[in-house]
Amino acid sequence: ETDYQHRVDADATQYVPLVWASAEATGGDRAGLAGTMPVPGWMGRLGAGRVVVWAGHEGAFAGESDGVADNDAFRIRLLDWLRGDGQRVHFASGHGEWLRLADLSPAVRASLEASGVRFAELDGTLDAAALATTDVLVLGNPWGEMSAAELDAIATWVAGGGAALVLGVGWSWRGSHDDPRAERYPVQRLGQRLRY
């Protein structure tokens, strides 16, 4: 059986492959991200919005990856592309996320704050009202329950001009849940809605 632990399938007319900055750079998942294949992520525009899906380890955006090869520039440029002219980067934190604002790379945070970016956490329901205060939503590998209404709200918000950085590793979910195809995994469920 093929190992899909890091594979992200996406419509090539909407997304382009996003590979790690260099073959030596990893985000803590050293066994799974040797080099850049399979593609650990995709980036693209959906409607008026932007999406980056990172299926490598969420540690790629944490401090453990600071100063390694070109990690810092890669992550800063990625968030700059997502935010465009926006200044509000909000981390979802009410769904058992593995990467929250406190975990964000200090190097990335300091650089973006110096350019005017304001960070905050969204610890409640992700609905239209909460998302209206956000330019970039970071969904850092949620393991808790996310309602269909929340996932629909995120997809609608992205299509209307929002930007989302979605982090998650399917193998970690499958290894800890009785869900071999990850059909209940919030990241998987959101991904199905981000395929217009």
CSV table of C-alpha atoms in Angstrom, one decimal:
chain,number,residue,atom,x,y,z
A,1,GLU,CA,0.0,0.0,0.0
A,2,THR,CA,1.2,3.5,-0.8
A,3,ASP,CA,2.1,5.6,2.2
A,4,TYR,CA,0.1,8.8,1.9
A,5,GLN,CA,1.3,10.2,5.2
A,6,HIS,CA,2.4,13.5,3.7
A,7,ARG,CA,0.7,13.6,0.4
A,8,VAL,CA,-1.8,16.4,-0.3
A,9,ASP,CA,-3.8,16.0,-3.5
A,10,ALA,CA,-5.0,19.2,-5.0
A,11,ASP,CA,-6.5,20.5,-8.2
A,12,ALA,CA,-3.5,21.6,-10.3
A,13,THR,CA,-5.6,24.3,-11.9
A,14,GLN,CA,-6.0,26.0,-8.6
A,15,TYR,CA,-2.9,25.1,-6.6
A,16,VAL,CA,0.8,24.9,-7.2
A,17,PRO,CA,3.1,22.6,-5.3
A,18,LEU,CA,4.8,24.0,-2.2
A,19,VAL,CA,8.0,22.3,-1.2
A,20,TRP,CA,10.3,22.8,1.8
A,21,ALA,CA,12.9,25.5,1.4
A,22,SER,CA,15.8,23.2,1.1
A,23,ALA,CA,16.6,19.5,1.3
A,24,GLU,CA,18.4,19.9,4.6
A,25,ALA,CA,15.6,21.9,6.2
A,26,THR,CA,12.9,20.0,8.2
A,27,GLY,CA,10.3,20.9,10.7
A,28,GLY,CA,11.0,18.2,13.2
A,29,ASP,CA,9.5,15.4,11.1
A,30,ARG,CA,12.9,14.0,10.0
A,31,ALA,CA,11.7,10.6,9.0
A,32,GLY,CA,8.9,11.8,6.8
A,33,LEU,CA,10.3,14.8,5.0
A,34,ALA,CA,13.5,13.6,3.5
A,35,GLY,CA,13.9,16.0,0.6
A,36,THR,CA,10.7,17.3,-0.9
A,37,MET,CA,8.8,14.3,-2.2
A,38,PRO,CA,5.9,13.7,-2.0
A,39,VAL,CA,4.9,17.4,-2.1
A,40,PRO,CA,4.3,18.4,1.5
A,41,GLY,CA,2.0,21.2,0.6
A,42,TRP,CA,0.2,23.4,-1.9
A,43,MET,CA,-0.6,27.0,-2.3
A,44,GLY,CA,-3.2,28.8,-4.4
A,45,ARG,CA,-6.0,31.2,-4.9
A,46,LEU,CA,-9.6,30.2,-4.3
A,47,GLY,CA,-12.1,32.8,-5.3
A,48,ALA,CA,-10.8,36.1,-4.0
A,49,GLY,CA,-8.8,34.4,-1.2
A,50,ARG,CA,-5.5,32.6,-0.7
A,51,VAL,CA,-4.7,29.2,0.8
A,52,VAL,CA,-1.5,27.4,1.9
A,53,VAL,CA,-1.9,23.8,2.9
A,54,TRP,CA,1.2,22.4,4.7
A,55,ALA,CA,1.1,18.6,5.2
A,56,GLY,CA,4.5,18.5,6.7
A,57,HIS,CA,5.0,18.6,10.5
A,58,GLU,CA,3.5,21.7,12.2
A,59,GLY,CA,6.9,22.1,13.9
A,60,ALA,CA,8.0,23.6,10.6
A,61,PHE,CA,6.5,26.9,11.8
A,62,ALA,CA,7.7,26.6,15.4
A,63,GLY,CA,10.9,27.9,17.0
A,64,GLU,CA,12.7,24.5,16.6
A,65,SER,CA,13.1,25.4,12.9
A,66,ASP,CA,14.6,28.9,13.4
A,67,GLY,CA,17.9,29.6,11.8
A,68,VAL,CA,18.1,26.3,9.9
A,69,ALA,CA,19.1,26.7,6.2
A,70,ASP,CA,16.6,29.2,4.7
A,71,ASN,CA,13.6,28.3,7.0
A,72,ASP,CA,13.1,31.8,8.3
A,73,ALA,CA,12.9,33.5,4.9
A,74,PHE,CA,10.7,30.8,3.5
A,75,ARG,CA,8.1,31.1,6.4
A,76,ILE,CA,8.2,34.9,6.4
A,77,ARG,CA,7.6,35.1,2.6
A,78,LEU,CA,4.9,32.5,2.8
A,79,LEU,CA,3.0,34.5,5.4
A,80,ASP,CA,3.6,37.7,3.6
A,81,TRP,CA,2.1,36.2,0.4
A,82,LEU,CA,-0.9,35.0,2.4
A,83,ARG,CA,-1.6,38.4,4.1
A,84,GLY,CA,-1.1,40.7,1.1
A,85,ASP,CA,-1.8,44.1,2.7
A,86,GLY,CA,-3.5,42.6,5.8
A,87,GLN,CA,-2.0,43.0,9.2
A,88,ARG,CA,-4.1,40.7,11.4
A,89,VAL,CA,-2.8,37.1,11.7
A,90,HIS,CA,-5.0,35.0,14.0
A,91,PHE,CA,-4.4,31.5,15.3
A,92,ALA,CA,-7.3,29.2,15.9
A,93,SER,CA,-7.0,27.8,19.4
A,94,GLY,CA,-10.3,26.3,20.4
A,95,HIS,CA,-10.1,23.0,18.6
A,96,GLY,CA,-7.1,21.2,20.1
A,97,GLU,CA,-4.6,22.8,17.7
A,98,TRP,CA,-1.0,21.6,18.0
A,99,LEU,CA,0.4,24.8,16.8
A,100,ARG,CA,-0.9,27.9,18.5
A,101,LEU,CA,0.4,31.5,18.7
A,102,ALA,CA,2.7,30.7,21.6
A,103,ASP,CA,4.4,28.1,19.5
A,104,LEU,CA,5.1,30.3,16.5
A,105,SER,CA,8.7,30.8,15.5
A,106,PRO,CA,10.2,33.7,17.5
A,107,ALA,CA,12.2,34.7,14.4
A,108,VAL,CA,9.1,34.7,12.2
A,109,ARG,CA,7.0,36.6,14.7
A,110,ALA,CA,9.6,39.3,15.4
A,111,SER,CA,10.1,39.9,11.7
A,112,LEU,CA,6.4,40.2,10.9
A,113,GLU,CA,5.6,42.3,14.0
A,114,ALA,CA,8.4,44.7,12.8
A,115,SER,CA,6.4,45.2,9.6
A,116,GLY,CA,3.2,46.0,11.5
A,117,VAL,CA,1.6,42.5,11.7
A,118,ARG,CA,-0.6,42.0,14.8
A,119,PHE,CA,-1.1,38.5,16.1
A,120,ALA,CA,-3.9,37.1,18.2
A,121,GLU,CA,-5.7,33.9,19.1
A,122,LEU,CA,-9.3,33.0,18.1
A,123,ASP,CA,-10.4,30.7,20.9
A,124,GLY,CA,-14.1,30.6,20.2
A,125,THR,CA,-16.2,29.4,17.3
A,126,LEU,CA,-14.9,30.2,13.9
A,127,ASP,CA,-17.9,31.9,12.3
A,128,ALA,CA,-18.4,34.9,10.0
A,129,ALA,CA,-18.1,37.4,12.9
A,130,ALA,CA,-14.8,36.0,14.2
A,131,LEU,CA,-13.3,35.7,10.7
A,132,ALA,CA,-14.3,39.3,9.8
A,133,THR,CA,-11.6,40.4,12.3
A,134,THR,CA,-9.0,38.3,10.6
A,135,ASP,CA,-6.8,38.7,7.5
A,136,VAL,CA,-4.9,35.4,7.8
A,137,LEU,CA,-6.3,32.4,9.8
A,138,VAL,CA,-3.7,29.9,11.0
A,139,LEU,CA,-5.2,26.5,11.6
A,140,GLY,CA,-2.4,24.6,13.3
A,141,ASN,CA,-3.3,20.9,13.1
A,142,PRO,CA,-6.6,20.8,15.0
A,143,TRP,CA,-7.4,17.5,16.7
A,144,GLY,CA,-10.6,18.7,18.4
A,145,GLU,CA,-14.1,18.8,17.0
A,146,MET,CA,-14.8,21.4,14.3
A,147,SER,CA,-18.4,21.7,13.3
A,148,ALA,CA,-19.6,21.6,9.7
A,149,ALA,CA,-20.8,25.2,10.2
A,150,GLU,CA,-17.3,26.3,11.2
A,151,LEU,CA,-15.7,24.6,8.2
A,152,ASP,CA,-18.3,26.1,5.9
A,153,ALA,CA,-17.7,29.5,7.3
A,154,ILE,CA,-13.9,29.2,6.7
A,155,ALA,CA,-14.4,28.1,3.1
A,156,THR,CA,-16.9,31.0,2.4
A,157,TRP,CA,-14.6,33.5,4.1
A,158,VAL,CA,-11.6,32.3,2.0
A,159,ALA,CA,-13.6,32.5,-1.2
A,160,GLY,CA,-14.6,36.1,-0.3
A,161,GLY,CA,-11.0,37.2,0.2
A,162,GLY,CA,-9.7,35.7,3.4
A,163,ALA,CA,-6.4,33.8,3.6
A,164,ALA,CA,-5.7,30.5,5.5
A,165,LEU,CA,-2.6,28.7,6.5
A,166,VAL,CA,-3.7,25.1,7.1
A,167,LEU,CA,-1.3,22.8,8.9
A,168,GLY,CA,-1.8,19.1,9.5
A,169,VAL,CA,-0.3,15.7,9.3
A,170,GLY,CA,-2.7,12.9,8.4
A,171,TRP,CA,-0.5,10.1,9.9
A,172,SER,CA,-0.5,11.7,13.3
A,173,TRP,CA,-4.3,11.8,13.3
A,174,ARG,CA,-4.7,8.3,12.1
A,175,GLY,CA,-2.1,7.0,14.6
A,176,SER,CA,-4.1,8.3,17.5
A,177,HIS,CA,-7.7,7.9,16.3
A,178,ASP,CA,-9.8,5.0,15.0
A,179,ASP,CA,-10.1,6.7,11.6
A,180,PRO,CA,-7.8,5.0,9.1
A,181,ARG,CA,-8.8,7.2,6.2
A,182,ALA,CA,-8.9,10.4,8.3
A,183,GLU,CA,-12.4,11.1,7.3
A,184,ARG,CA,-13.2,12.8,10.6
A,185,TYR,CA,-9.9,14.8,10.7
A,186,PRO,CA,-10.8,18.5,10.7
A,187,VAL,CA,-8.0,19.3,8.2
A,188,GLN,CA,-9.3,16.7,5.8
A,189,ARG,CA,-12.9,17.9,6.1
A,190,LEU,CA,-11.8,21.5,5.5
A,191,GLY,CA,-9.7,20.5,2.5
A,192,GLN,CA,-12.8,19.0,0.9
A,193,ARG,CA,-14.5,22.4,1.1
A,194,LEU,CA,-11.5,24.2,-0.4
A,195,ARG,CA,-11.8,22.4,-3.7
A,196,TYR,CA,-14.0,24.6,-5.7
